[in-house]
Amino acid sequence: LRDPEHWRDGASSRRIAVVRRGDDAVGYVAYRQKEKWEGGVPAGTVMVIEVITVDDDARRSLWDYLAHIDLFPTVEWWNAPMDYPLSLEVDFDRRITRKPGDALWLNLLDIPAALSARTYESDGSMAIGITDAFLGRAGSYRLTIEGGRGECEPTDDAPDLTLSVRDLSAMYLGLPSAMTRWHAGRIEGPESAVRLIDRLLRTSSAPFCNEVF
């Protein structure tokens, strides 16, 4: 892997720790260490680059390792998922500081293809009105979901609700909630339709992109 010194911000080269279960590797963490002393007391930082595991037990093993690296009492991870469970697993969750920021953007170019390709956790059907005329996307689209698979195509049906491609693109990822956008005036339609699209597009995990681009 390329690891030029100007990427390190004074920290060590990239280091890798692997957790194994028998003969199988079930996770790894890539990180750097940045040494620091304050008044003769160690104040170094472990800078996590990425954590990949197959299950929660492997994930906990890696975080236990990271939290016990001698002379490095602070652990930082700049690219954590919004719903990462670590804060619910520690004894003192207020010692964890979270700073949300933009990291993943999406603009649906082909609405029928995108809504048909995605999987869903709930079934249902509704007509969605789009106001964005760029690339001919304005109009109504019927989304029908059966068995977790969606089918979407243009329709002449009156829309159950209307929103922009920008808002649909964000909701396509599962968050934030349609109800919040409706209260903010970004979605037009009855509350019942808003609750329906909220249920159809919701995902059990928050959107997250592990790859930096």
C-alpha atoms as a PDB file:
ATOM      1  CA  LEU A   1       0.000   0.000   0.000  1.00  0.00           C
ATOM      2  CA  ARG A   2       1.155   3.541  -0.708  1.00  0.00           C
ATOM      3  CA  ASP A   3       1.929   5.322   2.546  1.00  0.00           C
ATOM      4  CA  PRO A   4       3.812   8.560   1.789  1.00  0.00           C
ATOM      5  CA  GLU A   5       5.046  10.537   4.762  1.00  0.00           C
ATOM      6  CA  HIS A   6       3.010  13.639   3.848  1.00  0.00           C
ATOM      7  CA  TRP A   7      -0.169  11.631   4.596  1.00  0.00           C
ATOM      8  CA  ARG A   8       0.901  10.943   8.177  1.00  0.00           C
ATOM      9  CA  ASP A   9       0.693  14.373   9.850  1.00  0.00           C
ATOM     10  CA  GLY A  10       3.642  13.505  12.060  1.00  0.00           C
ATOM     11  CA  ALA A  11       2.266  10.047  12.929  1.00  0.00           C
ATOM     12  CA  SER A  12       3.776   6.619  12.334  1.00  0.00           C
ATOM     13  CA  SER A  13       3.511   4.633   9.145  1.00  0.00           C
ATOM     14  CA  ARG A  14       0.324   2.644   8.600  1.00  0.00           C
ATOM     15  CA  ARG A  15       0.015  -0.341  10.920  1.00  0.00           C
ATOM     16  CA  ILE A  16      -2.296  -3.336  10.668  1.00  0.00           C
ATOM     17  CA  ALA A  17      -3.739  -5.553  13.408  1.00  0.00           C
ATOM     18  CA  VAL A  18      -5.652  -8.703  12.440  1.00  0.00           C
ATOM     19  CA  VAL A  19      -8.071 -10.644  14.642  1.00  0.00           C
ATOM     20  CA  ARG A  20      -8.259 -14.370  14.004  1.00  0.00           C
ATOM     21  CA  ARG A  21     -10.687 -17.093  14.966  1.00  0.00           C
ATOM     22  CA  GLY A  22      -8.832 -20.349  14.637  1.00  0.00           C
ATOM     23  CA  ASP A  23      -7.125 -20.284  11.251  1.00  0.00           C
ATOM     24  CA  ASP A  24      -9.483 -17.655   9.831  1.00  0.00           C
ATOM     25  CA  ALA A  25      -8.945 -13.894   9.752  1.00  0.00           C
ATOM     26  CA  VAL A  26     -12.252 -12.339  10.869  1.00  0.00           C
ATOM     27  CA  GLY A  27     -11.281  -8.671  10.914  1.00  0.00           C
ATOM     28  CA  TYR A  28      -8.556  -6.083  10.788  1.00  0.00           C
ATOM     29  CA  VAL A  29      -7.836  -2.503  11.741  1.00  0.00           C
ATOM     30  CA  ALA A  30      -5.505  -0.092   9.948  1.00  0.00           C
ATOM     31  CA  TYR A  31      -4.137   2.716  12.113  1.00  0.00           C
ATOM     32  CA  ARG A  32      -1.277   5.084  12.907  1.00  0.00           C
ATOM     33  CA  GLN A  33       0.229   6.194  16.215  1.00  0.00           C
ATOM     34  CA  LYS A  34       1.130   9.797  17.013  1.00  0.00           C
ATOM     35  CA  GLU A  35       3.355  10.170  20.060  1.00  0.00           C
ATOM     36  CA  LYS A  36       2.878  13.031  22.512  1.00  0.00           C
ATOM     37  CA  TRP A  37       3.820  13.852  26.111  1.00  0.00           C
ATOM     38  CA  GLU A  38       2.273  16.500  28.372  1.00  0.00           C
ATOM     39  CA  GLY A  39       4.034  17.281  31.647  1.00  0.00           C
ATOM     40  CA  GLY A  40       5.786  13.941  31.591  1.00  0.00           C
ATOM     41  CA  VAL A  41       2.482  12.091  31.100  1.00  0.00           C
ATOM     42  CA  PRO A  42       1.834  10.101  27.904  1.00  0.00           C
ATOM     43  CA  ALA A  43      -0.836  11.718  25.699  1.00  0.00           C
ATOM     44  CA  GLY A  44      -0.358   9.879  22.417  1.00  0.00           C
ATOM     45  CA  THR A  45      -3.115   9.221  19.898  1.00  0.00           C
ATOM     46  CA  VAL A  46      -4.064   6.133  17.944  1.00  0.00           C
ATOM     47  CA  MET A  47      -5.410   7.347  14.594  1.00  0.00           C
ATOM     48  CA  VAL A  48      -7.768   4.723  13.151  1.00  0.00           C
ATOM     49  CA  ILE A  49      -7.956   4.562   9.358  1.00  0.00           C
ATOM     50  CA  GLU A  50     -10.492   1.764   8.949  1.00  0.00           C
ATOM     51  CA  VAL A  51     -12.009  -1.153  10.849  1.00  0.00           C
ATOM     52  CA  ILE A  52     -13.404  -4.139   8.940  1.00  0.00           C
ATOM     53  CA  THR A  53     -14.870  -7.183  10.720  1.00  0.00           C
ATOM     54  CA  VAL A  54     -17.209 -10.054   9.957  1.00  0.00           C
ATOM     55  CA  ASP A  55     -19.173  -9.777  13.224  1.00  0.00           C
ATOM     56  CA  ASP A  56     -19.521  -7.941  16.533  1.00  0.00           C
ATOM     57  CA  ASP A  57     -17.202 -10.239  18.490  1.00  0.00           C
ATOM     58  CA  ALA A  58     -14.360  -9.524  16.072  1.00  0.00           C
ATOM     59  CA  ARG A  59     -15.140  -5.805  16.180  1.00  0.00           C
ATOM     60  CA  ARG A  60     -15.057  -5.744  19.988  1.00  0.00           C
ATOM     61  CA  SER A  61     -11.733  -7.590  20.007  1.00  0.00           C
ATOM     62  CA  LEU A  62     -10.132  -4.974  17.772  1.00  0.00           C
ATOM     63  CA  TRP A  63     -11.456  -2.058  19.812  1.00  0.00           C
ATOM     64  CA  ASP A  64     -10.250  -3.692  23.005  1.00  0.00           C
ATOM     65  CA  TYR A  65      -6.807  -3.876  21.394  1.00  0.00           C
ATOM     66  CA  LEU A  66      -6.924  -0.235  20.253  1.00  0.00           C
ATOM     67  CA  ALA A  67      -8.030   1.009  23.681  1.00  0.00           C
ATOM     68  CA  HIS A  68      -5.140  -0.724  25.444  1.00  0.00           C
ATOM     69  CA  ILE A  69      -2.118   0.385  23.411  1.00  0.00           C
ATOM     70  CA  ASP A  70       0.300   1.580  26.078  1.00  0.00           C
ATOM     71  CA  LEU A  71       1.186   5.326  26.153  1.00  0.00           C
ATOM     72  CA  PHE A  72      -1.601   6.179  23.674  1.00  0.00           C
ATOM     73  CA  PRO A  73      -4.711   6.998  25.750  1.00  0.00           C
ATOM     74  CA  THR A  74      -6.644   8.713  22.952  1.00  0.00           C
ATOM     75  CA  VAL A  75      -8.184   6.891  19.984  1.00  0.00           C
ATOM     76  CA  GLU A  76      -9.493   8.875  17.001  1.00  0.00           C
ATOM     77  CA  TRP A  77     -11.473   7.634  14.004  1.00  0.00           C
ATOM     78  CA  TRP A  78     -12.472  10.263  11.473  1.00  0.00           C
ATOM     79  CA  ASN A  79     -14.680   8.056   9.256  1.00  0.00           C
ATOM     80  CA  ALA A  80     -17.030   6.157  11.580  1.00  0.00           C
ATOM     81  CA  PRO A  81     -20.632   5.236  10.660  1.00  0.00           C
ATOM     82  CA  MET A  82     -23.294   7.434  12.261  1.00  0.00           C
ATOM     83  CA  ASP A  83     -24.872   4.465  14.050  1.00  0.00           C
ATOM     84  CA  TYR A  84     -21.660   2.717  15.134  1.00  0.00           C
ATOM     85  CA  PRO A  85     -22.453   0.816  18.375  1.00  0.00           C
ATOM     86  CA  LEU A  86     -19.227   1.598  20.253  1.00  0.00           C
ATOM     87  CA  SER A  87     -20.741   4.396  22.366  1.00  0.00           C
ATOM     88  CA  LEU A  88     -23.317   1.918  23.727  1.00  0.00           C
ATOM     89  CA  GLU A  89     -20.659  -0.609  24.712  1.00  0.00           C
ATOM     90  CA  VAL A  90     -18.288   1.494  26.823  1.00  0.00           C
ATOM     91  CA  ASP A  91     -18.715   2.158  30.547  1.00  0.00           C
ATOM     92  CA  PHE A  92     -18.430   5.950  30.195  1.00  0.00           C
ATOM     93  CA  ASP A  93     -19.994   6.978  26.896  1.00  0.00           C
ATOM     94  CA  ARG A  94     -19.424  10.694  27.568  1.00  0.00           C
ATOM     95  CA  ARG A  95     -15.741  10.100  27.021  1.00  0.00           C
ATOM     96  CA  ILE A  96     -16.582   9.551  23.369  1.00  0.00           C
ATOM     97  CA  THR A  97     -16.825  12.757  21.348  1.00  0.00           C
ATOM     98  CA  ARG A  98     -18.669  12.581  18.018  1.00  0.00           C
ATOM     99  CA  LYS A  99     -18.514  15.250  15.321  1.00  0.00           C
ATOM    100  CA  PRO A 100     -20.864  14.563  12.388  1.00  0.00           C
ATOM    101  CA  GLY A 101     -19.839  15.779   8.957  1.00  0.00           C
ATOM    102  CA  ASP A 102     -20.569  15.308   5.265  1.00  0.00           C
ATOM    103  CA  ALA A 103     -18.951  12.226   3.792  1.00  0.00           C
ATOM    104  CA  LEU A 104     -21.377  10.671   1.290  1.00  0.00           C
ATOM    105  CA  TRP A 105     -23.292  12.389  -1.514  1.00  0.00           C
ATOM    106  CA  LEU A 106     -25.776  11.021  -4.038  1.00  0.00           C
ATOM    107  CA  ASN A 107     -27.793  12.422  -6.946  1.00  0.00           C
ATOM    108  CA  LEU A 108     -30.107   9.953  -8.681  1.00  0.00           C
ATOM    109  CA  LEU A 109     -29.783  10.329 -12.456  1.00  0.00           C
ATOM    110  CA  ASP A 110     -32.116   7.509 -13.516  1.00  0.00           C
ATOM    111  CA  ILE A 111     -34.913   7.349 -10.947  1.00  0.00           C
ATOM    112  CA  PRO A 112     -36.696   4.203 -12.228  1.00  0.00           C
ATOM    113  CA  ALA A 113     -33.416   2.280 -12.493  1.00  0.00           C
ATOM    114  CA  ALA A 114     -32.209   3.393  -9.079  1.00  0.00           C
ATOM    115  CA  LEU A 115     -35.448   2.638  -7.221  1.00  0.00           C
ATOM    116  CA  SER A 116     -35.763  -0.712  -9.004  1.00  0.00           C
ATOM    117  CA  ALA A 117     -32.184  -1.723  -8.143  1.00  0.00           C
ATOM    118  CA  ARG A 118     -32.356  -1.017  -4.421  1.00  0.00           C
ATOM    119  CA  THR A 119     -33.547  -3.600  -1.906  1.00  0.00           C
ATOM    120  CA  TYR A 120     -36.202  -2.761   0.696  1.00  0.00           C
ATOM    121  CA  GLU A 121     -37.174  -3.857   4.187  1.00  0.00           C
ATOM    122  CA  SER A 122     -40.926  -3.206   3.720  1.00  0.00           C
ATOM    123  CA  ASP A 123     -43.428  -3.838   0.919  1.00  0.00           C
ATOM    124  CA  GLY A 124     -45.903  -1.327  -0.478  1.00  0.00           C
ATOM    125  CA  SER A 125     -46.782   0.859  -3.436  1.00  0.00           C
ATOM    126  CA  MET A 126     -47.016   4.604  -4.030  1.00  0.00           C
ATOM    127  CA  ALA A 127     -46.745   7.272  -6.728  1.00  0.00           C
ATOM    128  CA  ILE A 128     -43.874   9.697  -6.151  1.00  0.00           C
ATOM    129  CA  GLY A 129     -43.881  13.147  -7.779  1.00  0.00           C
ATOM    130  CA  ILE A 130     -40.527  14.686  -8.715  1.00  0.00           C
ATOM    131  CA  THR A 131     -40.139  18.436  -9.262  1.00  0.00           C
ATOM    132  CA  ASP A 132     -36.567  18.485 -10.657  1.00  0.00           C
ATOM    133  CA  ALA A 133     -36.639  18.892 -14.458  1.00  0.00           C
ATOM    134  CA  PHE A 134     -32.864  18.334 -14.920  1.00  0.00           C
ATOM    135  CA  LEU A 135     -32.235  15.383 -17.269  1.00  0.00           C
ATOM    136  CA  GLY A 136     -35.994  14.992 -17.693  1.00  0.00           C
ATOM    137  CA  ARG A 137     -36.542  13.634 -14.219  1.00  0.00           C
ATOM    138  CA  ALA A 138     -39.657  15.696 -13.389  1.00  0.00           C
ATOM    139  CA  GLY A 139     -42.926  13.750 -13.323  1.00  0.00           C
ATOM    140  CA  SER A 140     -44.567  10.922 -11.425  1.00  0.00           C
ATOM    141  CA  TYR A 141     -43.106   7.483 -10.781  1.00  0.00           C
ATOM    142  CA  ARG A 142     -44.883   4.449  -9.395  1.00  0.00           C
ATOM    143  CA  LEU A 143     -42.771   2.454  -6.911  1.00  0.00           C
ATOM    144  CA  THR A 144     -44.078  -1.026  -6.118  1.00  0.00           C
ATOM    145  CA  ILE A 145     -42.250  -3.260  -3.645  1.00  0.00           C
ATOM    146  CA  GLU A 146     -42.969  -6.957  -3.184  1.00  0.00           C
ATOM    147  CA  GLY A 147     -40.806  -9.368  -1.238  1.00  0.00           C
ATOM    148  CA  GLY A 148     -38.235  -6.658  -0.646  1.00  0.00           C
ATOM    149  CA  ARG A 149     -37.660  -6.059  -4.362  1.00  0.00           C
ATOM    150  CA  GLY A 150     -38.742  -2.819  -5.984  1.00  0.00           C
ATOM    151  CA  GLU A 151     -40.079  -1.994  -9.425  1.00  0.00           C
ATOM    152  CA  CYS A 152     -40.337   1.641 -10.521  1.00  0.00           C
ATOM    153  CA  GLU A 153     -41.611   3.180 -13.747  1.00  0.00           C
ATOM    154  CA  PRO A 154     -43.150   6.466 -14.931  1.00  0.00           C
ATOM    155  CA  THR A 155     -46.880   6.757 -14.294  1.00  0.00           C
ATOM    156  CA  ASP A 156     -49.794   9.030 -15.121  1.00  0.00           C
ATOM    157  CA  ASP A 157     -51.196   8.521 -11.613  1.00  0.00           C
ATOM    158  CA  ALA A 158     -51.508  11.595  -9.432  1.00  0.00           C
ATOM    159  CA  PRO A 159     -48.562  11.570  -6.994  1.00  0.00           C
ATOM    160  CA  ASP A 160     -49.178  10.607  -3.388  1.00  0.00           C
ATOM    161  CA  LEU A 161     -46.495  13.142  -2.445  1.00  0.00           C
ATOM    162  CA  THR A 162     -44.045  15.443  -4.230  1.00  0.00           C
ATOM    163  CA  LEU A 163     -40.390  16.194  -3.535  1.00  0.00           C
ATOM    164  CA  SER A 164     -37.133  17.093  -5.269  1.00  0.00           C
ATOM    165  CA  VAL A 165     -34.508  14.689  -6.594  1.00  0.00           C
ATOM    166  CA  ARG A 166     -32.175  16.092  -3.947  1.00  0.00           C
ATOM    167  CA  ASP A 167     -34.466  14.928  -1.136  1.00  0.00           C
ATOM    168  CA  LEU A 168     -35.285  11.608  -2.789  1.00  0.00           C
ATOM    169  CA  SER A 169     -31.557  10.924  -3.238  1.00  0.00           C
ATOM    170  CA  ALA A 170     -30.907  11.471   0.475  1.00  0.00           C
ATOM    171  CA  MET A 171     -33.860   9.296   1.466  1.00  0.00           C
ATOM    172  CA  TYR A 172     -32.762   6.609  -1.013  1.00  0.00           C
ATOM    173  CA  LEU A 173     -29.823   5.958   1.315  1.00  0.00           C
ATOM    174  CA  GLY A 174     -32.189   5.425   4.255  1.00  0.00           C
ATOM    175  CA  LEU A 175     -31.645   8.686   6.179  1.00  0.00           C
ATOM    176  CA  PRO A 176     -32.687  11.284   7.133  1.00  0.00           C
ATOM    177  CA  SER A 177     -36.363  10.694   7.729  1.00  0.00           C
ATOM    178  CA  ALA A 178     -39.058  11.806   5.299  1.00  0.00           C
ATOM    179  CA  MET A 179     -41.141  13.022   8.219  1.00  0.00           C
ATOM    180  CA  THR A 180     -38.408  15.452   9.249  1.00  0.00           C
ATOM    181  CA  ARG A 181     -38.208  16.769   5.681  1.00  0.00           C
ATOM    182  CA  TRP A 182     -41.991  17.106   5.550  1.00  0.00           C
ATOM    183  CA  HIS A 183     -41.985  19.218   8.715  1.00  0.00           C
ATOM    184  CA  ALA A 184     -39.259  21.365   7.110  1.00  0.00           C
ATOM    185  CA  GLY A 185     -41.500  21.992   4.088  1.00  0.00           C
ATOM    186  CA  ARG A 186     -39.362  19.989   1.676  1.00  0.00           C
ATOM    187  CA  ILE A 187     -42.057  17.390   0.888  1.00  0.00           C
ATOM    188  CA  GLU A 188     -45.639  18.107  -0.195  1.00  0.00           C
ATOM    189  CA  GLY A 189     -48.411  15.641   0.538  1.00  0.00           C
ATOM    190  CA  PRO A 190     -50.548  14.195   3.322  1.00  0.00           C
ATOM    191  CA  GLU A 191     -48.917  12.852   6.466  1.00  0.00           C
ATOM    192  CA  SER A 192     -50.104   9.324   5.665  1.00  0.00           C
ATOM    193  CA  ALA A 193     -48.096   9.316   2.402  1.00  0.00           C
ATOM    194  CA  VAL A 194     -45.040  10.695   4.187  1.00  0.00           C
ATOM    195  CA  ARG A 195     -45.249   7.920   6.757  1.00  0.00           C
ATOM    196  CA  LEU A 196     -45.533   5.369   3.943  1.00  0.00           C
ATOM    197  CA  ILE A 197     -42.440   6.536   2.054  1.00  0.00           C
ATOM    198  CA  ASP A 198     -40.600   6.752   5.372  1.00  0.00           C
ATOM    199  CA  ARG A 199     -41.403   3.089   5.991  1.00  0.00           C
ATOM    200  CA  LEU A 200     -40.549   1.991   2.445  1.00  0.00           C
ATOM    201  CA  LEU A 201     -37.165   3.723   2.227  1.00  0.00           C
ATOM    202  CA  ARG A 202     -36.006   3.222   5.809  1.00  0.00           C
ATOM    203  CA  THR A 203     -32.955   1.018   6.389  1.00  0.00           C
ATOM    204  CA  SER A 204     -31.876  -0.688   9.592  1.00  0.00           C
ATOM    205  CA  SER A 205     -28.340   0.683   9.177  1.00  0.00           C
ATOM    206  CA  ALA A 206     -27.373   4.291   8.577  1.00  0.00           C
ATOM    207  CA  PRO A 207     -25.787   5.087   5.176  1.00  0.00           C
ATOM    208  CA  PHE A 208     -22.009   4.766   5.236  1.00  0.00           C
ATOM    209  CA  CYS A 209     -19.192   4.735   2.694  1.00  0.00           C
ATOM    210  CA  ASN A 210     -16.001   3.122   3.952  1.00  0.00           C
ATOM    211  CA  GLU A 211     -14.049   4.017   0.800  1.00  0.00           C
ATOM    212  CA  VAL A 212     -12.567   7.521   0.540  1.00  0.00           C
ATOM    213  CA  PHE A 213     -13.156   9.032  -2.886  1.00  0.00           C
END
